[in-house]
């Protein structure tokens, strides 16, 4: 992770480091959280603490640090910064609003998994993936307009709306990171991905 970030800071232009929040209680239970607030699991707290080791040498260099306003992201940011660095909250970094599917047991319902994982998914009484990407790009254009490297703590589904069209089809696991080059606020290229290692002790 340190090598990836060091290289990002050496390059001209605008880059966003998208960090998926650490494991939440809803992740552990296998339910679709969406806009439902969910605190971090005990393991998630350990993941977030681990993130500090890789990120802390760079905090003073980030052009800006942002987080979704949902608790699992805010708490991830607080743990990963050891409560020591300021960050801004923006609701446009929220996960997809799954509407009538909020709270469903995603992991045990293959039909729901297939529906949600489709790029054309439209949540009943909720958002589509296209809507999620559009609000994210609008956020980028407004808040990440200047050259530099930004850190955004967000959600797995939102991050996939940015990376899958760029050919990076792997899901982003909890407390993992994707580095993306932006051109005028629009994702242009996935430059790296980093998976949080399993914590055994």
XYZ file of C-alpha atoms in Angstrom, residues 34-186:
153
model
C -27.640 0.642 1.945
C -28.580 3.815 3.786
C -29.268 1.907 7.005
C -26.749 2.851 9.670
C -24.612 -0.031 10.871
C -21.728 0.114 13.313
C -18.414 -1.635 12.750
C -17.985 -5.195 13.942
C -15.151 -5.944 16.361
C -13.158 -7.321 13.422
C -13.969 -4.185 11.429
C -12.496 -2.025 14.166
C -9.288 -4.038 13.949
C -9.252 -3.609 10.169
C -9.654 0.146 10.525
C -6.836 0.310 13.048
C -4.640 -1.657 10.632
C -5.331 0.921 7.911
C -3.644 3.583 10.007
C -0.288 1.834 9.565
C -0.386 2.205 5.791
C -2.104 5.568 5.560
C -0.634 7.689 8.334
C 2.596 8.693 6.506
C 0.431 10.318 3.840
C -2.330 12.073 5.749
C -0.655 15.464 5.640
C -0.191 15.128 1.863
C -3.798 14.426 0.908
C -5.484 17.366 -0.780
C -8.639 16.451 1.103
C -10.148 13.598 3.108
C -13.855 12.831 2.742
C -16.251 10.265 4.164
C -19.781 9.087 3.587
C -22.009 10.321 6.392
C -23.043 6.776 7.350
C -21.659 5.511 10.636
C -19.642 2.614 9.243
C -17.641 5.022 7.084
C -17.264 7.749 9.669
C -16.065 5.237 12.261
C -13.649 3.685 9.767
C -12.210 7.140 9.085
C -11.920 7.952 12.778
C -10.133 4.680 13.582
C -7.910 4.863 10.494
C -6.807 8.410 11.365
C -6.607 7.779 15.124
C -8.979 10.736 15.498
C -6.045 12.963 14.515
C -6.826 14.338 11.043
C -9.757 16.476 9.912
C -12.103 15.130 7.274
C -15.297 16.271 5.633
C -18.568 14.357 5.391
C -20.667 14.218 2.238
C -23.864 12.203 1.831
C -23.180 11.756 -1.887
C -20.590 9.153 -0.890
C -23.328 6.953 0.575
C -24.021 3.426 -0.601
C -26.890 2.780 -2.989
C -30.296 3.271 -1.406
C -31.720 -0.234 -1.777
C -35.298 0.848 -1.079
C -37.530 -2.150 -0.391
C -34.450 -4.396 -0.433
C -32.836 -2.668 2.565
C -32.203 -5.194 5.319
C -32.707 -8.251 3.088
C -30.406 -11.227 3.694
C -28.325 -10.802 0.583
C -25.962 -13.720 1.221
C -28.717 -16.354 1.333
C -30.826 -15.133 -1.605
C -29.196 -16.010 -4.966
C -31.922 -14.284 -6.996
C -31.480 -11.056 -5.065
C -27.692 -11.313 -5.441
C -28.021 -11.653 -9.206
C -30.400 -8.686 -9.358
C -28.311 -6.364 -7.189
C -25.076 -7.321 -8.967
C -26.507 -6.419 -12.373
C -25.351 -3.061 -13.803
C -28.991 -2.346 -14.690
C -30.229 -2.860 -11.109
C -32.953 -0.473 -9.993
C -33.924 -0.849 -6.345
C -37.679 -0.895 -5.793
C -38.462 2.531 -4.305
C -34.726 3.200 -4.237
C -31.749 4.055 -6.435
C -30.158 2.518 -9.507
C -26.421 2.002 -9.903
C -26.461 4.696 -12.602
C -27.911 7.158 -10.099
C -25.208 6.256 -7.580
C -22.418 6.825 -10.093
C -23.918 10.110 -11.293
C -24.078 11.599 -7.793
C -20.542 10.427 -7.108
C -19.151 12.054 -10.256
C -21.034 15.229 -9.377
C -19.300 15.140 -5.980
C -15.911 14.616 -7.654
C -16.416 17.557 -9.993
C -17.433 19.830 -7.132
C -15.041 18.788 -4.348
C -12.060 17.250 -6.174
C -11.601 19.959 -8.786
C -7.973 20.803 -7.986
C -4.986 18.629 -8.841
C -3.786 16.392 -6.044
C -4.532 13.119 -4.277
C -7.758 12.773 -2.303
C -8.939 10.087 0.103
C -12.630 9.128 0.107
C -14.072 6.563 2.528
C -17.155 5.049 0.978
C -18.970 1.805 0.168
C -18.411 -1.303 -1.937
C -21.300 -0.832 -4.335
C -20.500 2.806 -5.019
C -16.845 2.011 -5.677
C -17.824 -0.728 -8.148
C -19.912 1.759 -10.155
C -16.629 3.611 -10.767
C -14.293 0.675 -11.362
C -16.323 -1.876 -13.347
C -16.760 0.402 -16.399
C -12.966 0.805 -16.378
C -12.422 -2.944 -16.614
C -11.713 -3.613 -12.938
C -14.434 -6.174 -12.244
C -13.272 -7.520 -8.884
C -15.405 -6.637 -5.878
C -13.723 -4.440 -3.266
C -13.589 -6.151 0.106
C -13.937 -4.388 3.430
C -11.101 -2.004 4.388
C -9.601 -2.333 0.896
C -8.538 0.408 -1.501
C -8.696 1.307 -5.183
C -6.680 4.185 -6.685
C -8.410 5.972 -9.569
C -7.181 8.660 -11.944
C -9.746 11.398 -12.618
C -10.088 13.662 -15.631
C -12.378 16.633 -14.985
C -14.021 14.665 -12.204
C -14.692 11.596 -14.343
